[in-house]
Coordinates of C-alpha atoms and ligand atoms in Angstrom, one line a residue:
M199 CA 0.0 0.0 0.0
G200 CA 1.4 3.4 -0.8
R201 CA 1.0 6.9 -2.1
A202 CA 3.3 9.2 -4.0
F203 CA 3.7 13.0 -3.8
V204 CA 6.0 15.6 -5.3
Y205 CA 6.5 17.3 -1.9
V206 CA 6.2 15.7 1.5
I207 CA 6.6 17.6 4.8
L208 CA 7.4 15.2 7.6
G209 CA 6.0 16.7 10.9
G210 CA 3.0 18.9 11.3
G211 CA 4.1 21.7 13.6
V212 CA 4.9 25.4 13.2
A213 CA 7.3 25.0 10.4
A214 CA 5.0 22.7 8.4
G215 CA 2.1 25.2 8.6
Y216 CA 4.3 28.1 7.3
A217 CA 5.8 25.9 4.6
A218 CA 2.3 24.9 3.4
L219 CA 1.3 28.5 3.1
E220 CA 4.4 29.4 1.2
F221 CA 3.9 26.4 -1.2
T222 CA 0.4 27.6 -2.0
R223 CA 1.6 31.2 -2.5
R224 CA 4.2 30.0 -5.0
G225 CA 1.6 27.8 -6.7
I226 CA 1.3 24.0 -6.4
S227 CA -1.2 21.7 -7.9
H228 CA -3.7 19.7 -6.0
R229 CA -2.4 16.4 -4.6
E230 CA 1.3 17.5 -5.0
L231 CA 1.9 18.2 -1.3
C232 CA 1.4 15.9 1.7
I233 CA 2.0 16.7 5.4
I234 CA 2.4 13.7 7.8
S235 CA 2.0 14.4 11.5
E236 CA 2.0 12.4 14.6
E237 CA -0.4 15.0 16.1
P238 CA -4.1 14.6 15.5
V239 CA -4.6 18.2 14.6
A240 CA -3.5 20.5 11.8
P241 CA -0.4 22.6 12.3
Y242 CA -0.8 25.3 15.1
E243 CA 1.2 28.0 16.8
R244 CA 2.9 26.0 19.5
P245 CA 3.8 29.1 21.6
A246 CA 0.1 29.5 22.5
L247 CA 0.4 26.3 24.7
S248 CA 2.3 27.9 27.5
K249 CA 0.5 31.3 27.3
G250 CA -3.1 31.7 26.1
F251 CA -4.0 28.0 26.4
L252 CA -3.3 28.1 30.2
L253 CA -5.3 31.2 31.0
P254 CA -8.1 30.6 33.5
E255 CA -10.5 33.0 31.6
A256 CA -11.3 32.7 27.9
P257 CA -8.3 30.3 27.2
A258 CA -7.1 29.9 23.6
R259 CA -8.4 26.7 22.0
L260 CA -8.0 25.2 18.6
P261 CA -9.1 26.1 15.9
S262 CA -8.3 29.7 17.0
F263 CA -4.5 29.3 16.9
H264 CA -3.8 27.2 13.8
T265 CA -0.8 28.5 11.8
C266 CA -0.3 31.2 10.5
V267 CA -2.2 33.5 12.9
G268 CA 1.1 34.1 14.8
T269 CA 2.2 36.4 12.1
N270 CA -1.2 37.8 11.4
E271 CA -1.6 35.7 8.3
E272 CA -4.2 33.2 7.1
R273 CA -5.5 30.7 9.7
L274 CA -5.0 27.3 8.0
T275 CA -7.8 25.1 9.2
P276 CA -8.3 21.5 8.0
K277 CA -10.8 23.0 5.5
W278 CA -8.0 25.2 4.1
Y279 CA -5.8 22.2 3.4
K280 CA -8.7 20.4 1.8
E281 CA -9.5 23.4 -0.4
H282 CA -5.9 23.7 -1.5
G283 CA -5.6 20.0 -2.3
I284 CA -3.0 19.4 0.4
E285 CA -3.1 15.9 1.9
L286 CA -3.0 16.1 5.7
V287 CA -2.1 12.7 7.1
L288 CA -2.7 13.3 10.9
A289 CA -2.3 11.1 13.9
T290 CA 0.3 9.1 12.0
R291 CA 3.8 8.5 13.1
V292 CA 6.5 7.9 10.5
K293 CA 8.5 5.0 11.9
S294 CA 11.3 4.8 9.3
A295 CA 12.7 6.7 6.4
D296 CA 14.8 5.7 3.4
V297 CA 16.4 8.7 1.7
R298 CA 18.0 6.6 -1.0
R299 CA 14.6 5.2 -2.1
K300 CA 12.8 8.5 -1.2
T301 CA 10.2 6.7 1.0
L302 CA 8.7 7.0 4.4
L303 CA 7.0 4.2 6.2
T304 CA 4.2 5.0 8.6
A305 CA 3.3 3.2 11.8
T306 CA 0.0 2.2 10.0
G307 CA 2.1 0.4 7.4
E308 CA 1.7 2.8 4.5
T309 CA 4.7 3.7 2.3
I310 CA 4.7 7.3 1.2
S311 CA 7.1 8.3 -1.4
Y312 CA 8.3 11.8 -2.4
K313 CA 10.5 13.7 -4.9
I314 CA 11.4 16.3 -2.3
L315 CA 11.2 15.9 1.4
I316 CA 11.1 18.6 4.1
I317 CA 11.9 17.3 7.5
A318 CA 10.1 19.4 10.1
T319 CA 10.0 16.9 13.0
G320 CA 10.8 19.5 15.7
A321 CA 11.8 18.2 19.1
R322 CA 10.7 16.2 22.0
S323 CA 10.8 17.1 25.7
L324 CA 13.7 15.6 27.6
Q325 CA 12.3 13.1 30.2
L326 CA 13.3 13.0 33.8
E327 CA 14.3 9.3 33.3
E328 CA 17.2 10.6 31.0
F329 CA 18.6 12.3 34.2
G330 CA 18.1 9.1 36.2
V331 CA 14.9 10.1 38.0
N332 CA 11.8 8.0 37.5
G333 CA 8.2 9.1 37.6
S334 CA 7.2 10.8 34.4
N335 CA 4.3 8.5 34.1
A336 CA 2.7 9.6 37.3
E337 CA -0.8 11.2 36.8
N338 CA 0.2 14.7 38.1
V339 CA 3.6 15.0 36.4
C340 CA 3.2 17.2 33.4
Y341 CA 5.4 18.0 30.4
L342 CA 4.5 20.5 27.7
R343 CA 5.2 20.0 24.1
N344 CA 1.9 19.5 22.3
V345 CA -1.9 20.1 22.6
D346 CA -2.4 16.7 24.4
D347 CA 0.2 17.7 27.0
A348 CA -1.4 21.1 27.4
T349 CA -4.9 19.7 27.8
R350 CA -3.6 17.4 30.5
L351 CA -1.7 20.2 32.2
V352 CA -4.9 22.3 32.3
N353 CA -6.8 19.4 33.9
V354 CA -4.1 18.7 36.5
M355 CA -3.8 22.5 37.2
Q356 CA -7.5 22.9 37.7
S357 CA -7.6 20.1 40.2
S358 CA -4.6 21.6 42.0
S359 CA -6.1 25.0 42.6
G360 CA -5.1 26.3 46.0
G361 CA -2.4 23.6 46.2
N362 CA 1.3 23.3 45.5
A363 CA 3.1 22.9 42.2
V364 CA 6.8 22.2 41.9
V365 CA 8.2 23.4 38.6
I366 CA 11.4 21.6 37.5
G367 CA 13.6 23.7 35.3
G368 CA 14.3 27.4 35.1
G369 CA 14.1 27.8 31.3
Y370 CA 11.3 28.9 29.0
I371 CA 8.8 26.2 30.0
G372 CA 9.6 26.7 33.7
M373 CA 9.2 30.4 33.6
E374 CA 6.1 30.6 31.4
C375 CA 4.3 27.7 33.2
A376 CA 5.2 29.1 36.7
A377 CA 3.5 32.4 35.7
S378 CA 0.4 30.6 34.4
L379 CA 0.2 28.4 37.5
V380 CA 0.2 31.6 39.7
I381 CA -2.5 33.1 37.6
N382 CA -4.5 29.9 38.1
K383 CA -4.0 30.2 41.9
V384 CA -1.6 27.4 42.4
N385 CA 1.4 28.0 44.7
V386 CA 4.7 27.5 42.9
T387 CA 8.2 26.4 43.9
M388 CA 10.7 26.5 41.0
V389 CA 13.8 24.1 41.2
F390 CA 16.7 24.4 38.9
P391 CA 20.4 23.7 38.9
E392 CA 21.8 27.1 37.8
A393 CA 22.4 30.2 39.9
H394 CA 19.6 32.1 38.2
C395 CA 16.6 31.5 35.9
M396 CA 16.9 31.5 32.1
A397 CA 20.6 30.8 32.4
R398 CA 21.0 30.2 28.7
L399 CA 20.2 33.8 27.9
F400 CA 19.6 36.1 30.8
T401 CA 22.4 37.9 32.6
P402 CA 22.3 37.6 36.5
K403 CA 21.0 41.2 36.6
I404 CA 18.2 40.6 34.1
A405 CA 17.3 37.3 35.8
G406 CA 17.2 39.1 39.2
Y407 CA 14.5 41.5 37.9
Y408 CA 12.2 38.6 36.8
E409 CA 12.9 36.5 39.9
D410 CA 12.0 39.5 42.1
L411 CA 8.8 39.9 40.2
Y412 CA 8.0 36.2 40.5
K413 CA 8.8 36.3 44.2
A414 CA 6.4 39.2 44.7
K415 CA 3.8 37.0 43.1
G416 CA 4.5 34.3 45.6
V417 CA 6.9 32.0 43.6
K418 CA 9.7 30.4 45.7
F419 CA 13.0 29.6 44.0
I420 CA 15.3 26.8 45.0
K421 CA 18.4 27.2 42.9
G422 CA 21.6 25.2 42.5
T423 CA 20.1 21.8 43.0
V424 CA 18.0 19.2 41.2
L425 CA 15.4 16.7 42.2
S426 CA 16.6 13.2 43.2
S427 CA 13.3 11.3 43.4
F428 CA 9.6 11.5 43.9
E429 CA 7.5 10.2 46.7
K430 CA 4.4 8.7 45.3
D431 CA 1.0 7.5 46.4
S432 CA -0.4 4.5 44.6
N433 CA -3.6 2.9 45.7
G434 CA -3.5 4.8 49.0
K435 CA 0.0 3.6 49.9
N436 CA 3.1 5.8 49.9
F437 CA 6.0 4.6 47.8
V438 CA 9.4 6.1 47.3
T439 CA 10.8 5.8 43.8
K440 CA 14.5 6.0 43.7
V441 CA 16.8 6.2 40.7
D442 CA 16.6 2.4 40.7
N443 CA 14.4 1.0 37.9
L444 CA 13.2 -2.1 39.8
Q445 CA 11.9 0.1 42.7
H446 CA 10.2 2.3 40.2
K447 CA 8.5 -0.6 38.6
I448 CA 7.3 -1.7 42.1
A449 CA 6.1 1.9 42.8
C450 CA 4.3 2.1 39.6
A451 CA 3.0 -1.4 39.5
G452 CA -0.4 0.0 40.4
S453 CA -0.1 2.2 37.3
L454 CA 0.6 -0.8 35.2
L455 CA -2.4 -2.5 36.6
G456 CA -4.5 0.5 35.7
V457 CA -4.3 2.1 39.2
P458 CA -2.7 5.4 38.7
C459 CA 0.2 6.6 40.8
V460 CA 0.4 10.2 42.0
V461 CA 3.4 12.2 43.1
T462 CA 2.9 13.5 46.6
D463 CA 6.4 15.0 47.3
V464 CA 9.5 16.1 45.3
V465 CA 12.7 15.1 47.0
L466 CA 15.7 17.2 46.2
R467 CA 19.4 16.1 46.1
D468 CA 20.1 17.9 49.4
G469 CA 17.2 15.9 51.0
T470 CA 14.7 18.8 51.0
N471 CA 11.1 17.4 50.7
L472 CA 8.6 19.6 48.8
P473 CA 4.9 18.5 49.1
A474 CA 3.4 18.7 45.6
D475 CA -0.1 18.4 44.2
M476 CA 1.4 18.6 40.8
V477 CA 4.8 18.8 39.0
V478 CA 5.7 20.5 35.8
V479 CA 8.9 19.4 34.0
G480 CA 10.7 21.7 31.6
I481 CA 14.3 20.4 31.4
G482 CA 15.0 21.0 27.7
I483 CA 14.5 19.2 24.4
R484 CA 16.1 16.9 22.0
P485 CA 15.6 17.4 18.2
N486 CA 13.8 14.5 16.5
T487 CA 16.6 13.3 14.2
S488 CA 16.5 9.6 14.9
L489 CA 14.8 8.6 11.6
F490 CA 17.8 10.1 9.7
E491 CA 20.8 9.1 11.8
G492 CA 23.3 7.3 9.6
Q493 CA 21.5 8.7 6.4
L494 CA 22.1 12.5 6.7
T495 CA 24.9 14.6 8.2
L496 CA 24.1 15.8 11.7
E497 CA 25.6 18.7 13.6
K498 CA 24.9 20.4 16.9
G499 CA 22.3 17.8 17.7
G500 CA 20.3 18.6 14.5
I501 CA 20.3 17.8 10.8
K502 CA 22.9 19.9 9.1
V503 CA 21.7 22.0 6.2
N504 CA 23.2 24.6 3.9
G505 CA 21.9 28.2 3.3
K506 CA 19.1 26.8 1.2
M507 CA 18.0 24.5 4.1
Q508 CA 19.1 21.5 2.0
T509 CA 20.6 18.5 3.9
S510 CA 23.5 16.3 2.8
N511 CA 20.9 14.6 0.4
T512 CA 19.9 17.1 -2.3
S513 CA 16.3 15.9 -2.3
V514 CA 15.9 16.4 1.5
Y515 CA 15.5 19.7 3.3
A516 CA 15.3 20.3 7.1
V517 CA 13.7 23.3 8.9
G518 CA 12.7 24.5 12.3
D519 CA 14.0 23.1 15.6
V520 CA 15.5 20.1 13.9
A521 CA 17.8 22.0 11.5
A522 CA 21.3 23.1 12.2
F523 CA 21.9 25.9 9.7
P524 CA 24.6 28.5 8.9
V525 CA 23.8 31.7 10.6
K526 CA 25.6 34.2 8.3
L527 CA 25.7 36.9 11.0
F528 CA 27.8 34.7 13.3
G529 CA 29.7 32.8 10.6
E530 CA 28.8 29.5 12.1
T531 CA 26.2 26.8 12.2
R532 CA 23.5 27.0 14.8
R533 CA 20.4 25.1 15.8
L534 CA 17.7 27.3 17.2
E535 CA 14.6 26.3 19.2
H536 CA 12.4 29.3 18.5
V537 CA 9.2 29.9 16.6
D538 CA 10.5 32.8 14.4
S539 CA 13.3 30.6 13.1
A540 CA 10.9 27.7 12.4
R541 CA 8.6 30.0 10.4
K542 CA 11.3 31.7 8.4
S543 CA 13.5 28.7 7.8
A544 CA 10.4 26.8 6.5
R545 CA 9.5 29.6 4.1
H546 CA 13.1 29.8 2.9
A547 CA 13.3 26.1 2.2
V548 CA 10.1 26.3 0.1
A549 CA 11.5 29.4 -1.8
A550 CA 14.7 27.5 -2.5
I551 CA 12.8 24.4 -3.7
M552 CA 10.3 26.3 -5.9
D553 CA 12.5 29.1 -7.1
P554 CA 16.1 28.0 -6.8
G555 CA 17.5 30.6 -9.2
K556 CA 16.1 33.5 -7.2
T557 CA 16.7 32.2 -3.7
G558 CA 20.0 33.1 -2.0
D559 CA 21.3 31.8 1.3
F560 CA 19.1 32.1 4.4
D561 CA 20.2 35.3 6.1
Y562 CA 18.7 35.1 9.6
L563 CA 18.8 37.3 12.6
P564 CA 18.1 35.1 15.7
F565 CA 15.1 36.3 17.5
F566 CA 13.7 35.1 20.9
Y567 CA 10.9 36.5 23.0
S568 CA 8.7 35.7 25.9
R569 CA 5.6 37.1 27.7
V570 CA 4.9 36.4 31.3
F571 CA 2.4 38.2 33.6
S572 CA 2.4 41.8 32.2
L573 CA 6.0 41.6 31.1
S574 CA 7.3 41.1 27.6
W575 CA 10.9 41.0 26.3
Q576 CA 12.6 40.5 23.0
F577 CA 16.2 39.4 22.2
Y578 CA 18.0 39.6 18.9
G579 CA 21.4 38.2 17.9
D580 CA 23.9 36.4 20.1
N581 CA 24.6 36.6 23.8
V582 CA 28.3 36.5 23.7
G583 CA 31.0 39.0 24.8
E584 CA 30.9 41.9 27.2
I585 CA 27.5 42.8 28.7
V586 CA 26.3 46.4 28.8
H587 CA 23.1 46.9 30.8
Y588 CA 21.0 50.0 30.2
G589 CA 17.8 51.5 31.3
D590 CA 15.9 51.5 34.6
F591 CA 16.0 48.1 36.3
S592 CA 13.7 49.5 39.0
G593 CA 11.2 50.6 36.4
S594 CA 9.6 48.8 33.4
T595 CA 12.0 49.4 30.5
F596 CA 15.5 48.2 30.5
G597 CA 17.8 46.0 28.6
A598 CA 21.3 44.8 27.7
Y599 CA 23.7 44.8 24.7
W600 CA 26.4 42.2 24.1
V601 CA 29.6 43.5 22.5
N602 CA 31.9 40.9 21.0
K603 CA 35.3 41.7 19.4
G604 CA 34.4 45.4 19.3
Q605 CA 31.0 45.0 17.6
L606 CA 27.4 44.9 18.9
V607 CA 26.2 41.4 18.5
G608 CA 23.2 41.0 20.8
S609 CA 20.4 43.1 22.2
F610 CA 17.8 42.5 24.8
L611 CA 14.9 44.8 25.7
E612 CA 12.1 44.4 28.3
G613 CA 9.0 46.6 28.0
G614 CA 9.8 48.2 24.7
T615 CA 7.4 49.6 22.1
K616 CA 7.1 48.1 18.6
E617 CA 9.4 50.8 17.2
E618 CA 12.0 50.2 19.9
Y619 CA 12.1 46.5 19.3
E620 CA 12.5 47.2 15.6
A621 CA 15.3 49.5 16.4
I622 CA 17.3 46.9 18.5
A623 CA 16.7 44.3 15.8
K624 CA 18.0 46.7 13.1
A625 CA 21.0 47.8 15.1
T626 CA 21.9 44.1 16.0
K627 CA 21.7 43.1 12.3
L628 CA 24.1 45.9 11.4
K629 CA 26.7 44.8 14.0
P630 CA 28.0 48.4 14.5
V631 CA 31.5 48.9 15.8
I632 CA 31.5 49.9 19.5
K633 CA 34.5 52.0 20.4
D634 CA 33.4 53.1 23.9
V635 CA 31.4 50.6 26.0
A636 CA 30.8 53.3 28.7
D637 CA 29.3 55.6 26.0
L638 CA 27.1 52.7 24.8
E639 CA 25.9 52.3 28.4
R640 CA 25.2 56.0 28.8
Q641 CA 23.2 56.1 25.5
G642 CA 21.3 52.9 26.3
L643 CA 18.3 52.4 24.0
S644 CA 18.9 55.7 22.2
F645 CA 22.0 54.1 20.7
A646 CA 19.9 51.5 18.8
I647 CA 17.4 54.1 17.8
S648 CA 20.1 56.3 16.3
V649 CA 21.9 53.5 14.4
Ligands
FDA1080 P1 7.3 21.5 16.1 O1 7.6 20.8 17.4 O2 6.4 22.7 16.1 O3 6.6 20.4 15.2 C1 7.1 19.1 15.0 C2 6.0 18.2 14.4 O4 6.6 17.0 14.0 C3 5.0 17.8 15.5 O5 3.7 17.9 15.0 C4 5.4 16.3 15.8 O6 4.3 15.6 16.2 C5 5.8 15.9 14.4 N1 6.7 14.7 14.3 C6 7.9 14.5 14.9 N2 8.3 13.3 14.6 C7 7.4 12.7 13.8 C8 7.3 11.4 13.2 N3 8.3 10.5 13.3 N4 6.2 11.2 12.4 C9 5.2 12.1 12.3 N5 5.3 13.3 12.9 C10 6.3 13.6 13.6 N6 9.3 29.8 20.6 C11 9.4 31.2 20.7 O7 10.2 31.8 19.9 N7 8.5 31.9 21.5 C12 7.7 31.3 22.3 O8 6.9 32.0 23.0 C13 7.6 29.9 22.3 N8 6.8 29.2 23.1 C14 6.7 27.9 23.2 C15 5.9 27.2 24.1 C16 5.9 25.8 24.1 C17 4.9 25.1 25.1 C18 6.7 25.1 23.3 C19 6.7 23.6 23.4 C20 7.6 25.7 22.4 C21 7.6 27.1 22.4 N9 8.4 27.8 21.5 C22 8.5 29.2 21.5 C23 9.3 27.0 20.6 C24 8.6 26.9 19.2 O9 7.3 26.4 19.4 C25 9.4 25.9 18.4 O10 10.6 26.4 18.1 C26 8.6 25.5 17.1 O11 7.4 24.9 17.4 C27 9.5 24.6 16.2 O12 8.7 24.3 15.1 P2 8.9 22.9 14.3 O13 7.9 22.9 13.3 O14 10.4 22.8 14.0 O15 8.6 21.8 15.4
NAD1081 P1 15.3 25.2 28.2 O1 16.5 24.7 27.5 O2 14.8 26.6 28.0 O3 15.5 25.1 29.8 C1 15.9 23.9 30.4 C2 16.1 24.1 31.8 O4 16.1 22.8 32.4 C3 17.4 24.8 32.2 O5 17.2 26.2 32.4 C4 17.7 24.2 33.6 O6 17.2 25.0 34.6 C5 16.8 23.0 33.6 N1 17.5 21.7 33.9 C6 18.3 21.0 33.1 N2 18.6 19.8 33.6 C7 17.9 19.8 34.8 C8 17.8 18.8 35.8 N3 18.5 17.6 35.7 N4 17.0 19.0 36.8 C9 16.3 20.2 36.9 N5 16.4 21.1 36.0 C10 17.2 20.9 34.9 O7 14.1 24.2 27.9 P2 12.6 24.2 28.3 O8 12.3 25.3 29.3 O9 12.3 22.8 28.7 O10 11.9 24.5 26.9 C11 11.7 23.5 25.9 C12 11.7 24.1 24.6 O11 10.6 24.9 24.4 C13 12.9 24.9 24.2 O12 13.3 24.6 22.9 C14 12.4 26.3 24.3 O13 13.1 27.2 23.3 C15 11.0 26.2 23.9 N6 10.2 27.2 24.5 C16 10.4 28.5 24.1 C17 9.7 29.5 24.6 C18 10.0 30.9 24.2 O14 10.8 31.1 23.3 N7 9.3 31.9 24.8 C19 8.7 29.2 25.5 C20 8.4 27.9 25.9 C21 9.2 26.9 25.3

């Protein structure tokens, strides 16, 4: 059994949605394009899951946030795909790929062949088990990557109202979920190994601002440590799951027999015991590359592509979280885990496929952002080199520049206007020479506006 298409997009997330829109804009015939996704719904704006989806009042629900509403473009509902003759193969996992034969084999046993493949498989959440801690299958332990996870998180959160949540991880998921939990009247303790939150991006000073705000909202921080185990309650009995697998199996035997086990306490490495009605885990991701290992060149944990988003096999492209691409601005290959890069890399790949003569190399300015409570920040470029803070850290508008080898390479701004964000983006892209760092500090945001 099999079907053949000219173009196949493997994965049905953000990048797939934006690629589909680009294909239709450039003109494809009916039944030329197929999207295969493990998720049961058409591509949607994943960032909504840790923001609007978790609101207690008028939460965002599909179909309202299908791609491409995130950039104020068309909302691609299942009907849209049908009208454009795009085959949406949903709730279907691809279990193997053969790039030599140009075929994909689905878990349902169908072989789908392509002329051109776009890999848009994104990433999966890292599991606690990968750090030697068991318990991910407990009823009140939540991860957040897809709509199913988010729906489950909402249910657990609602039943924990007035209770305690322990948030494991101080990155994006940890910070955004902690804010949502507070808004939903759940008491939050955040636990992470670093000295401050958002350690991959924030400076200690920037992190301090957000941590103070979170503390004012009642969030407790336990830093510099990790969890070592969960105490669980299964069938009315308390069990302690240690790193040991056998013990875990015993603890979750109830779960295997259909009796769910529930985490009651989080035990930290220093022995601290935190009572928990629920746990949210955000400890990073791994790109979904496994189907292509040994077939395509990998780099930086992702699938290596050139400036056209083309992999080591000329019929195969990779975009979004899974792609490691050359960032011209830095002169090196990077893999980014952010929505803007997923959207733009997808569009670029389609442009390169449909109009190779007119499509140059992807010239991308890395852009990250987040919104929590009433705060909102944007970051452009790279956070390497000397840090120059500016603005009023006791007020609502402040930021930082990163100066590397005498050039401005990164800019962060909290509480900016649309024009101010555009200004820091433009300035960062231009990489102006910075002769006097003290002067840059004095000028602050005005520097970016005047570039
Ligand atoms: P994405 O993960 O969106 O899609 C991958 C798709 O491939 C999924 O549908 C998956 O099921 C499918 N798939 C994988 N393997 C498969 C297989 N073998 N067979 C079939 N299908 C398969 N970024 C940002 O810049 N700002 C933000 O505010 C946020 N917020 C945010 C919140 C939350 C909760 C998450 C999880 C992530 C964010 N992000 C973000 C990150 C952003 O969402 C992310 O970078 C993009 O979704 C990446 O898009 P992709 O299409 O590459 O992967
Ligand atoms: P992350 O990489 O942002 O943060 C991971 C965090 O895990 C680290 O900050 C660290 O504190 C913690 N950690 C690592 N090992 C640990 C351990 N053993 N025990 C406890 N904590 C540990 O990843 P994330 O927060 O899980 O986010 C997942 C993905 O979702 C990322 O790709 C991220 O870019 C994306 N995302 C982005 C946004 C945004 O851009 N606004 C929002 C949500 C999610």
